[in-house]
Amino acid sequence: MANEVNYLWQTFHHRLRGFILQRVQNPSDADDILQEVFLRIYLRLSTLRDSDRIVSWMFQITRNVVIDYYRSPVRQREMNAGDRVDLDLNGLNPQIEEFLLECEPPNFNREFSACLKPMLQELPESYREALDLVEIHGQSQRVAAKNLGLSLSGAKSRVQRGRQKLKALLLECCQVQLDARGNVLAYKMQETKCGSEKILKTSCC
C-alpha cells in the first residue's frame, strides 16, 4: 500500500497541487490541503474497486478536501464580510460551491497529445508527414495516401511504421499509464535522459 501511494505521489502531486492552487490562493494552505488529500488516498485506496477510475477518484478527493477547507469555521471568518452570502443546506457558500463545481479533472488524453507533437518532429520526414496528416489533422489513410502520392497500402505501411518509431521515441522519454480503454491515466519523464535535448525542452513529460 505504501509503495502504491508513493508512486501516486511521485506521479500526481504536482498536478494535484496545481489543481488546488487554482482554487486556493494561499500556497501554504494548498500544501496543507495536498497533505490531507494524500492522507485520504492512503486510508481509502483499498476501497477503490475500479483501478481505471483512480485519476478521477483522486481529483474527486481533492475537490472534497478543498470544499472542506472553505467550510471550516476559521476560513469562514477570514472571508470578507462583503462577499458573504447565506449558506446553503450543505453549509457551503453557494458562490464558492458554484466555483468548485466548475473544477473538472484535466483531460490527460488532450494534454498528452500536445506533448507528442515535439516528438513527432524528431521522426524522419516521410513518417512525420504521414503521421501529421493522419494523427494530427485527422485525415483518413485513403485521403492521406492521395496527398502523399502513395498507394493506400503504402500509406498504411508508412503510418504503421511511423507509429512504431514514435512509440519507441516516447518510451525513451516517458512512462505512460493507460486504462483498459487506452486512455492516458498518467505520464512522467523517465529518470534516464531522453535521446534528444530538444524533446526534453519542449515535451510535457
JSON list of C-alpha atoms in Angstrom, two decimals:
[
{"chain": "A", "resi": 1, "resn": "MET", "atom": "CA", "xyz": [0.00, 0.00, 0.00]},
{"chain": "A", "resi": 2, "resn": "ALA", "atom": "CA", "xyz": [2.74, 2.46, 0.96]},
{"chain": "A", "resi": 3, "resn": "ASN", "atom": "CA", "xyz": [4.59, 1.79, -2.31]},
{"chain": "A", "resi": 4, "resn": "GLU", "atom": "CA", "xyz": [1.41, 2.42, -4.31]},
{"chain": "A", "resi": 5, "resn": "VAL", "atom": "CA", "xyz": [0.75, 5.71, -2.54]},
{"chain": "A", "resi": 6, "resn": "ASN", "atom": "CA", "xyz": [4.38, 6.74, -3.02]},
{"chain": "A", "resi": 7, "resn": "TYR", "atom": "CA", "xyz": [4.01, 6.06, -6.76]},
{"chain": "A", "resi": 8, "resn": "LEU", "atom": "CA", "xyz": [0.84, 8.15, -6.86]},
{"chain": "A", "resi": 9, "resn": "TRP", "atom": "CA", "xyz": [2.62, 10.95, -5.01]},
{"chain": "A", "resi": 10, "resn": "GLN", "atom": "CA", "xyz": [5.56, 10.94, -7.42]},
{"chain": "A", "resi": 11, "resn": "THR", "atom": "CA", "xyz": [3.24, 10.86, -10.43]},
{"chain": "A", "resi": 12, "resn": "PHE", "atom": "CA", "xyz": [0.42, 13.19, -9.44]},
{"chain": "A", "resi": 13, "resn": "HIS", "atom": "CA", "xyz": [1.36, 15.57, -6.64]},
{"chain": "A", "resi": 14, "resn": "HIS", "atom": "CA", "xyz": [2.43, 18.41, -8.96]},
{"chain": "A", "resi": 15, "resn": "ARG", "atom": "CA", "xyz": [-0.83, 18.24, -10.91]},
{"chain": "A", "resi": 16, "resn": "LEU", "atom": "CA", "xyz": [-2.97, 17.96, -7.79]},
{"chain": "A", "resi": 17, "resn": "ARG", "atom": "CA", "xyz": [-1.18, 20.91, -6.21]},
{"chain": "A", "resi": 18, "resn": "GLY", "atom": "CA", "xyz": [-1.76, 22.94, -9.36]},
{"chain": "A", "resi": 19, "resn": "PHE", "atom": "CA", "xyz": [-5.43, 21.96, -9.26]},
{"chain": "A", "resi": 20, "resn": "ILE", "atom": "CA", "xyz": [-5.60, 23.14, -5.64]},
{"chain": "A", "resi": 21, "resn": "LEU", "atom": "CA", "xyz": [-3.76, 26.41, -6.31]},
{"chain": "A", "resi": 22, "resn": "GLN", "atom": "CA", "xyz": [-6.34, 27.33, -8.93]},
{"chain": "A", "resi": 23, "resn": "ARG", "atom": "CA", "xyz": [-8.91, 27.31, -6.13]},
{"chain": "A", "resi": 24, "resn": "VAL", "atom": "CA", "xyz": [-6.90, 28.27, -3.02]},
{"chain": "A", "resi": 25, "resn": "GLN", "atom": "CA", "xyz": [-4.69, 31.35, -3.25]},
{"chain": "A", "resi": 26, "resn": "ASN", "atom": "CA", "xyz": [-2.50, 30.69, -0.22]},
{"chain": "A", "resi": 27, "resn": "PRO", "atom": "CA", "xyz": [0.38, 28.32, -1.15]},
{"chain": "A", "resi": 28, "resn": "SER", "atom": "CA", "xyz": [0.80, 27.24, 2.47]},
{"chain": "A", "resi": 29, "resn": "ASP", "atom": "CA", "xyz": [-2.87, 26.30, 2.68]},
{"chain": "A", "resi": 30, "resn": "ALA", "atom": "CA", "xyz": [-2.54, 24.49, -0.65]},
{"chain": "A", "resi": 31, "resn": "ASP", "atom": "CA", "xyz": [0.32, 22.40, 0.73]},
{"chain": "A", "resi": 32, "resn": "ASP", "atom": "CA", "xyz": [-1.74, 21.52, 3.81]},
{"chain": "A", "resi": 33, "resn": "ILE", "atom": "CA", "xyz": [-4.65, 20.52, 1.59]},
{"chain": "A", "resi": 34, "resn": "LEU", "atom": "CA", "xyz": [-2.37, 18.37, -0.55]},
{"chain": "A", "resi": 35, "resn": "GLN", "atom": "CA", "xyz": [-1.11, 16.54, 2.54]},
{"chain": "A", "resi": 36, "resn": "GLU", "atom": "CA", "xyz": [-4.69, 15.89, 3.61]},
{"chain": "A", "resi": 37, "resn": "VAL", "atom": "CA", "xyz": [-5.53, 14.64, 0.12]},
{"chain": "A", "resi": 38, "resn": "PHE", "atom": "CA", "xyz": [-2.77, 12.04, 0.20]},
{"chain": "A", "resi": 39, "resn": "LEU", "atom": "CA", "xyz": [-3.68, 11.01, 3.73]},
{"chain": "A", "resi": 40, "resn": "ARG", "atom": "CA", "xyz": [-7.20, 10.26, 2.49]},
{"chain": "A", "resi": 41, "resn": "ILE", "atom": "CA", "xyz": [-5.82, 8.47, -0.56]},
{"chain": "A", "resi": 42, "resn": "TYR", "atom": "CA", "xyz": [-3.69, 6.30, 1.73]},
{"chain": "A", "resi": 43, "resn": "LEU", "atom": "CA", "xyz": [-6.62, 5.49, 4.01]},
{"chain": "A", "resi": 44, "resn": "ARG", "atom": "CA", "xyz": [-9.11, 4.80, 1.21]},
{"chain": "A", "resi": 45, "resn": "LEU", "atom": "CA", "xyz": [-7.07, 3.30, -1.61]},
{"chain": "A", "resi": 46, "resn": "SER", "atom": "CA", "xyz": [-8.04, -0.24, -0.62]},
{"chain": "A", "resi": 47, "resn": "THR", "atom": "CA", "xyz": [-11.71, 0.66, -1.13]},
{"chain": "A", "resi": 48, "resn": "LEU", "atom": "CA", "xyz": [-11.23, 1.62, -4.79]},
{"chain": "A", "resi": 49, "resn": "ARG", "atom": "CA", "xyz": [-12.80, -1.17, -6.83]},
{"chain": "A", "resi": 50, "resn": "ASP", "atom": "CA", "xyz": [-12.08, 0.09, -10.35]},
{"chain": "A", "resi": 51, "resn": "SER", "atom": "CA", "xyz": [-8.41, 0.97, -10.82]},
{"chain": "A", "resi": 52, "resn": "ASP", "atom": "CA", "xyz": [-9.23, 2.58, -14.17]},
{"chain": "A", "resi": 53, "resn": "ARG", "atom": "CA", "xyz": [-11.01, 5.34, -12.24]},
{"chain": "A", "resi": 54, "resn": "ILE", "atom": "CA", "xyz": [-8.09, 6.17, -9.97]},
{"chain": "A", "resi": 55, "resn": "VAL", "atom": "CA", "xyz": [-7.33, 9.55, -11.56]},
{"chain": "A", "resi": 56, "resn": "SER", "atom": "CA", "xyz": [-10.89, 10.87, -11.39]},
{"chain": "A", "resi": 57, "resn": "TRP", "atom": "CA", "xyz": [-11.14, 9.35, -7.89]},
{"chain": "A", "resi": 58, "resn": "MET", "atom": "CA", "xyz": [-8.07, 11.30, -6.69]},
{"chain": "A", "resi": 59, "resn": "PHE", "atom": "CA", "xyz": [-9.33, 14.55, -8.18]},
{"chain": "A", "resi": 60, "resn": "GLN", "atom": "CA", "xyz": [-12.70, 13.99, -6.52]},
{"chain": "A", "resi": 61, "resn": "ILE", "atom": "CA", "xyz": [-10.95, 13.53, -3.17]},
{"chain": "A", "resi": 62, "resn": "THR", "atom": "CA", "xyz": [-9.00, 16.73, -3.84]},
{"chain": "A", "resi": 63, "resn": "ARG", "atom": "CA", "xyz": [-12.17, 18.64, -4.65]},
{"chain": "A", "resi": 64, "resn": "ASN", "atom": "CA", "xyz": [-13.80, 17.37, -1.45]},
{"chain": "A", "resi": 65, "resn": "VAL", "atom": "CA", "xyz": [-10.83, 18.47, 0.66]},
{"chain": "A", "resi": 66, "resn": "VAL", "atom": "CA", "xyz": [-10.95, 21.94, -0.93]},
{"chain": "A", "resi": 67, "resn": "ILE", "atom": "CA", "xyz": [-14.67, 22.13, -0.11]},
{"chain": "A", "resi": 68, "resn": "ASP", "atom": "CA", "xyz": [-13.91, 21.14, 3.49]},
{"chain": "A", "resi": 69, "resn": "TYR", "atom": "CA", "xyz": [-11.30, 23.92, 3.56]},
{"chain": "A", "resi": 70, "resn": "TYR", "atom": "CA", "xyz": [-13.92, 26.51, 2.62]},
{"chain": "A", "resi": 71, "resn": "ARG", "atom": "CA", "xyz": [-16.40, 25.05, 5.09]},
{"chain": "A", "resi": 72, "resn": "SER", "atom": "CA", "xyz": [-14.04, 25.37, 8.03]},
{"chain": "A", "resi": 73, "resn": "PRO", "atom": "CA", "xyz": [-15.10, 27.96, 10.63]},
{"chain": "A", "resi": 74, "resn": "VAL", "atom": "CA", "xyz": [-11.67, 29.59, 10.52]},
{"chain": "A", "resi": 75, "resn": "ARG", "atom": "CA", "xyz": [-11.89, 30.05, 6.79]},
{"chain": "A", "resi": 76, "resn": "GLN", "atom": "CA", "xyz": [-15.45, 31.37, 7.00]},
{"chain": "A", "resi": 77, "resn": "ARG", "atom": "CA", "xyz": [-14.31, 34.02, 9.49]},
{"chain": "A", "resi": 78, "resn": "GLU", "atom": "CA", "xyz": [-11.47, 35.04, 7.21]},
{"chain": "A", "resi": 79, "resn": "MET", "atom": "CA", "xyz": [-13.74, 35.62, 4.25]},
{"chain": "A", "resi": 80, "resn": "ASN", "atom": "CA", "xyz": [-14.53, 39.23, 3.52]},
{"chain": "A", "resi": 81, "resn": "ALA", "atom": "CA", "xyz": [-17.87, 40.12, 5.09]},
{"chain": "A", "resi": 82, "resn": "GLY", "atom": "CA", "xyz": [-18.87, 41.92, 1.92]},
{"chain": "A", "resi": 83, "resn": "ASP", "atom": "CA", "xyz": [-18.55, 38.66, -0.03]},
{"chain": "A", "resi": 84, "resn": "ARG", "atom": "CA", "xyz": [-20.57, 36.60, 2.42]},
{"chain": "A", "resi": 85, "resn": "VAL", "atom": "CA", "xyz": [-23.96, 35.22, 1.43]},
{"chain": "A", "resi": 86, "resn": "ASP", "atom": "CA", "xyz": [-26.29, 32.82, 3.21]},
{"chain": "A", "resi": 87, "resn": "LEU", "atom": "CA", "xyz": [-25.01, 29.27, 3.45]},
{"chain": "A", "resi": 88, "resn": "ASP", "atom": "CA", "xyz": [-26.76, 26.55, 1.52]},
{"chain": "A", "resi": 89, "resn": "LEU", "atom": "CA", "xyz": [-28.05, 23.29, 3.02]},
{"chain": "A", "resi": 90, "resn": "ASN", "atom": "CA", "xyz": [-24.57, 21.78, 2.90]},
{"chain": "A", "resi": 91, "resn": "GLY", "atom": "CA", "xyz": [-23.10, 24.65, 4.87]},
{"chain": "A", "resi": 92, "resn": "LEU", "atom": "CA", "xyz": [-21.05, 25.92, 1.94]},
{"chain": "A", "resi": 93, "resn": "ASN", "atom": "CA", "xyz": [-21.08, 29.40, 0.50]},
{"chain": "A", "resi": 94, "resn": "PRO", "atom": "CA", "xyz": [-23.06, 28.98, -2.76]},
{"chain": "A", "resi": 95, "resn": "GLN", "atom": "CA", "xyz": [-20.64, 31.20, -4.68]},
{"chain": "A", "resi": 96, "resn": "ILE", "atom": "CA", "xyz": [-17.75, 29.01, -3.61]},
{"chain": "A", "resi": 97, "resn": "GLU", "atom": "CA", "xyz": [-19.72, 25.84, -4.38]},
{"chain": "A", "resi": 98, "resn": "GLU", "atom": "CA", "xyz": [-20.56, 27.07, -7.89]},
{"chain": "A", "resi": 99, "resn": "PHE", "atom": "CA", "xyz": [-16.89, 27.83, -8.45]},
{"chain": "A", "resi": 100, "resn": "LEU", "atom": "CA", "xyz": [-15.82, 24.39, -7.25]},
{"chain": "A", "resi": 101, "resn": "LEU", "atom": "CA", "xyz": [-18.43, 22.61, -9.36]},
{"chain": "A", "resi": 102, "resn": "GLU", "atom": "CA", "xyz": [-16.65, 24.03, -12.39]},
{"chain": "A", "resi": 103, "resn": "CYS", "atom": "CA", "xyz": [-13.46, 22.24, -11.35]},
{"chain": "A", "resi": 104, "resn": "GLU", "atom": "CA", "xyz": [-13.00, 19.32, -13.71]},
{"chain": "A", "resi": 105, "resn": "PRO", "atom": "CA", "xyz": [-10.00, 16.99, -13.71]},
{"chain": "A", "resi": 106, "resn": "PRO", "atom": "CA", "xyz": [-7.66, 17.68, -16.62]},
{"chain": "A", "resi": 107, "resn": "ASN", "atom": "CA", "xyz": [-8.10, 15.77, -19.85]},
{"chain": "A", "resi": 108, "resn": "PHE", "atom": "CA", "xyz": [-4.86, 13.78, -19.97]},
{"chain": "A", "resi": 109, "resn": "ASN", "atom": "CA", "xyz": [-5.56, 12.46, -23.48]},
{"chain": "A", "resi": 110, "resn": "ARG", "atom": "CA", "xyz": [-5.69, 16.01, -24.86]},
{"chain": "A", "resi": 111, "resn": "GLU", "atom": "CA", "xyz": [-2.78, 17.15, -22.71]},
{"chain": "A", "resi": 112, "resn": "PHE", "atom": "CA", "xyz": [-0.63, 14.18, -23.70]},
{"chain": "A", "resi": 113, "resn": "SER", "atom": "CA", "xyz": [-1.45, 14.60, -27.40]},
{"chain": "A", "resi": 114, "resn": "ALA", "atom": "CA", "xyz": [0.09, 18.07, -27.23]},
{"chain": "A", "resi": 115, "resn": "CYS", "atom": "CA", "xyz": [3.22, 16.54, -25.72]},
{"chain": "A", "resi": 116, "resn": "LEU", "atom": "CA", "xyz": [3.66, 14.20, -28.69]},
{"chain": "A", "resi": 117, "resn": "LYS", "atom": "CA", "xyz": [3.99, 16.99, -31.23]},
{"chain": "A", "resi": 118, "resn": "PRO", "atom": "CA", "xyz": [7.64, 17.86, -30.45]},
{"chain": "A", "resi": 119, "resn": "MET", "atom": "CA", "xyz": [8.47, 14.15, -30.54]},
{"chain": "A", "resi": 120, "resn": "LEU", "atom": "CA", "xyz": [6.83, 13.92, -33.95]},
{"chain": "A", "resi": 121, "resn": "GLN", "atom": "CA", "xyz": [9.33, 16.47, -35.23]},
{"chain": "A", "resi": 122, "resn": "GLU", "atom": "CA", "xyz": [12.15, 14.05, -34.40]},
{"chain": "A", "resi": 123, "resn": "LEU", "atom": "CA", "xyz": [10.93, 11.45, -36.92]},
{"chain": "A", "resi": 124, "resn": "PRO", "atom": "CA", "xyz": [12.24, 11.18, -40.48]},
{"chain": "A", "resi": 125, "resn": "GLU", "atom": "CA", "xyz": [10.28, 13.46, -42.80]},
{"chain": "A", "resi": 126, "resn": "SER", "atom": "CA", "xyz": [8.39, 10.69, -44.60]},
{"chain": "A", "resi": 127, "resn": "TYR", "atom": "CA", "xyz": [6.99, 9.26, -41.37]},
{"chain": "A", "resi": 128, "resn": "ARG", "atom": "CA", "xyz": [6.42, 12.69, -39.85]},
{"chain": "A", "resi": 129, "resn": "GLU", "atom": "CA", "xyz": [4.33, 13.83, -42.82]},
{"chain": "A", "resi": 130, "resn": "ALA", "atom": "CA", "xyz": [2.21, 10.67, -42.78]},
{"chain": "A", "resi": 131, "resn": "LEU", "atom": "CA", "xyz": [1.51, 10.86, -39.05]},
{"chain": "A", "resi": 132, "resn": "ASP", "atom": "CA", "xyz": [0.86, 14.59, -39.20]},
{"chain": "A", "resi": 133, "resn": "LEU", "atom": "CA", "xyz": [-1.89, 14.09, -41.78]},
{"chain": "A", "resi": 134, "resn": "VAL", "atom": "CA", "xyz": [-3.50, 11.09, -40.07]},
{"chain": "A", "resi": 135, "resn": "GLU", "atom": "CA", "xyz": [-2.95, 11.67, -36.35]},
{"chain": "A", "resi": 136, "resn": "ILE", "atom": "CA", "xyz": [-2.80, 15.47, -36.09]},
{"chain": "A", "resi": 137, "resn": "HIS", "atom": "CA", "xyz": [-5.11, 16.61, -38.89]},
{"chain": "A", "resi": 138, "resn": "GLY", "atom": "CA", "xyz": [-7.43, 13.60, -38.70]},
{"chain": "A", "resi": 139, "resn": "GLN", "atom": "CA", "xyz": [-7.31, 12.61, -42.36]},
{"chain": "A", "resi": 140, "resn": "SER", "atom": "CA", "xyz": [-8.29, 9.10, -43.34]},
{"chain": "A", "resi": 141, "resn": "GLN", "atom": "CA", "xyz": [-5.43, 6.96, -44.58]},
{"chain": "A", "resi": 142, "resn": "ARG", "atom": "CA", "xyz": [-7.03, 6.93, -48.03]},
{"chain": "A", "resi": 143, "resn": "VAL", "atom": "CA", "xyz": [-7.04, 10.74, -48.21]},
{"chain": "A", "resi": 144, "resn": "ALA", "atom": "CA", "xyz": [-3.53, 10.90, -46.75]},
{"chain": "A", "resi": 145, "resn": "ALA", "atom": "CA", "xyz": [-2.33, 8.43, -49.37]},
{"chain": "A", "resi": 146, "resn": "LYS", "atom": "CA", "xyz": [-3.62, 10.71, -52.12]},
{"chain": "A", "resi": 147, "resn": "ASN", "atom": "CA", "xyz": [-1.99, 13.78, -50.56]},
{"chain": "A", "resi": 148, "resn": "LEU", "atom": "CA", "xyz": [1.31, 11.94, -50.17]},
{"chain": "A", "resi": 149, "resn": "GLY", "atom": "CA", "xyz": [1.22, 10.44, -53.65]},
{"chain": "A", "resi": 150, "resn": "LEU", "atom": "CA", "xyz": [1.22, 6.89, -52.27]},
{"chain": "A", "resi": 151, "resn": "SER", "atom": "CA", "xyz": [-0.90, 3.82, -52.76]},
{"chain": "A", "resi": 152, "resn": "LEU", "atom": "CA", "xyz": [-3.30, 3.07, -49.93]},
{"chain": "A", "resi": 153, "resn": "SER", "atom": "CA", "xyz": [-1.22, 0.09, -48.82]},
{"chain": "A", "resi": 154, "resn": "GLY", "atom": "CA", "xyz": [1.91, 2.23, -48.97]},
{"chain": "A", "resi": 155, "resn": "ALA", "atom": "CA", "xyz": [0.32, 4.93, -46.82]},
{"chain": "A", "resi": 156, "resn": "LYS", "atom": "CA", "xyz": [-0.90, 2.36, -44.29]},
{"chain": "A", "resi": 157, "resn": "SER", "atom": "CA", "xyz": [2.58, 0.87, -44.05]},
{"chain": "A", "resi": 158, "resn": "ARG", "atom": "CA", "xyz": [4.17, 4.29, -43.58]},
{"chain": "A", "resi": 159, "resn": "VAL", "atom": "CA", "xyz": [1.69, 5.29, -40.87]},
{"chain": "A", "resi": 160, "resn": "GLN", "atom": "CA", "xyz": [2.17, 1.99, -39.06]},
{"chain": "A", "resi": 161, "resn": "ARG", "atom": "CA", "xyz": [5.96, 2.27, -39.11]},
{"chain": "A", "resi": 162, "resn": "GLY", "atom": "CA", "xyz": [5.74, 5.91, -38.09]},
{"chain": "A", "resi": 163, "resn": "ARG", "atom": "CA", "xyz": [3.61, 4.96, -35.10]},
{"chain": "A", "resi": 164, "resn": "GLN", "atom": "CA", "xyz": [6.14, 2.32, -34.09]},
{"chain": "A", "resi": 165, "resn": "LYS", "atom": "CA", "xyz": [9.00, 4.81, -34.30]},
{"chain": "A", "resi": 166, "resn": "LEU", "atom": "CA", "xyz": [7.03, 7.43, -32.36]},
{"chain": "A", "resi": 167, "resn": "LYS", "atom": "CA", "xyz": [6.16, 4.87, -29.68]},
{"chain": "A", "resi": 168, "resn": "ALA", "atom": "CA", "xyz": [9.81, 3.87, -29.32]},
{"chain": "A", "resi": 169, "resn": "LEU", "atom": "CA", "xyz": [10.81, 7.52, -29.01]},
{"chain": "A", "resi": 170, "resn": "LEU", "atom": "CA", "xyz": [8.05, 8.12, -26.49]},
{"chain": "A", "resi": 171, "resn": "LEU", "atom": "CA", "xyz": [9.06, 5.21, -24.28]},
{"chain": "A", "resi": 172, "resn": "GLU", "atom": "CA", "xyz": [12.62, 6.52, -24.16]},
{"chain": "A", "resi": 173, "resn": "CYS", "atom": "CA", "xyz": [11.33, 9.68, -22.53]},
{"chain": "A", "resi": 174, "resn": "CYS", "atom": "CA", "xyz": [8.08, 8.97, -20.73]},
{"chain": "A", "resi": 175, "resn": "GLN", "atom": "CA", "xyz": [6.45, 6.40, -18.52]},
{"chain": "A", "resi": 176, "resn": "VAL", "atom": "CA", "xyz": [2.80, 6.16, -19.54]},
{"chain": "A", "resi": 177, "resn": "GLN", "atom": "CA", "xyz": [-0.08, 4.57, -17.63]},
{"chain": "A", "resi": 178, "resn": "LEU", "atom": "CA", "xyz": [-3.22, 3.67, -19.61]},
{"chain": "A", "resi": 179, "resn": "ASP", "atom": "CA", "xyz": [-6.63, 2.40, -18.58]},
{"chain": "A", "resi": 180, "resn": "ALA", "atom": "CA", "xyz": [-8.37, -0.60, -20.15]},
{"chain": "A", "resi": 181, "resn": "ARG", "atom": "CA", "xyz": [-9.74, 1.61, -22.94]},
{"chain": "A", "resi": 182, "resn": "GLY", "atom": "CA", "xyz": [-6.36, 3.07, -23.83]},
{"chain": "A", "resi": 183, "resn": "ASN", "atom": "CA", "xyz": [-6.99, 6.44, -22.20]},
{"chain": "A", "resi": 184, "resn": "VAL", "atom": "CA", "xyz": [-3.99, 8.14, -20.61]},
{"chain": "A", "resi": 185, "resn": "LEU", "atom": "CA", "xyz": [-4.18, 8.00, -16.82]},
{"chain": "A", "resi": 186, "resn": "ALA", "atom": "CA", "xyz": [-0.77, 9.44, -16.07]},
{"chain": "A", "resi": 187, "resn": "TYR", "atom": "CA", "xyz": [2.62, 10.10, -17.56]},
{"chain": "A", "resi": 188, "resn": "LYS", "atom": "CA", "xyz": [6.00, 11.28, -16.35]},
{"chain": "A", "resi": 189, "resn": "MET", "atom": "CA", "xyz": [9.53, 11.63, -17.66]},
{"chain": "A", "resi": 190, "resn": "GLN", "atom": "CA", "xyz": [11.80, 8.63, -17.28]},
{"chain": "A", "resi": 191, "resn": "GLU", "atom": "CA", "xyz": [14.69, 9.13, -14.89]},
{"chain": "A", "resi": 192, "resn": "THR", "atom": "CA", "xyz": [17.08, 8.22, -17.70]},
{"chain": "A", "resi": 193, "resn": "LYS", "atom": "CA", "xyz": [17.76, 11.06, -20.12]},
{"chain": "A", "resi": 194, "resn": "CYS", "atom": "CA", "xyz": [15.77, 11.31, -23.34]},
{"chain": "A", "resi": 195, "resn": "GLY", "atom": "CA", "xyz": [17.62, 10.86, -26.58]},
{"chain": "A", "resi": 196, "resn": "SER", "atom": "CA", "xyz": [17.12, 14.48, -27.61]},
{"chain": "A", "resi": 197, "resn": "GLU", "atom": "CA", "xyz": [17.69, 17.74, -25.74]},
{"chain": "A", "resi": 198, "resn": "LYS", "atom": "CA", "xyz": [15.00, 19.28, -27.95]},
{"chain": "A", "resi": 199, "resn": "ILE", "atom": "CA", "xyz": [12.44, 16.82, -26.66]},
{"chain": "A", "resi": 200, "resn": "LEU", "atom": "CA", "xyz": [13.44, 17.48, -23.07]},
{"chain": "A", "resi": 201, "resn": "LYS", "atom": "CA", "xyz": [12.89, 21.21, -23.53]},
{"chain": "A", "resi": 202, "resn": "THR", "atom": "CA", "xyz": [9.59, 21.03, -25.41]},
{"chain": "A", "resi": 203, "resn": "SER", "atom": "CA", "xyz": [7.69, 17.95, -24.29]},
{"chain": "A", "resi": 204, "resn": "CYS", "atom": "CA", "xyz": [5.30, 17.91, -21.35]},
{"chain": "A", "resi": 205, "resn": "CYS", "atom": "CA", "xyz": [6.50, 14.79, -19.56]}
]
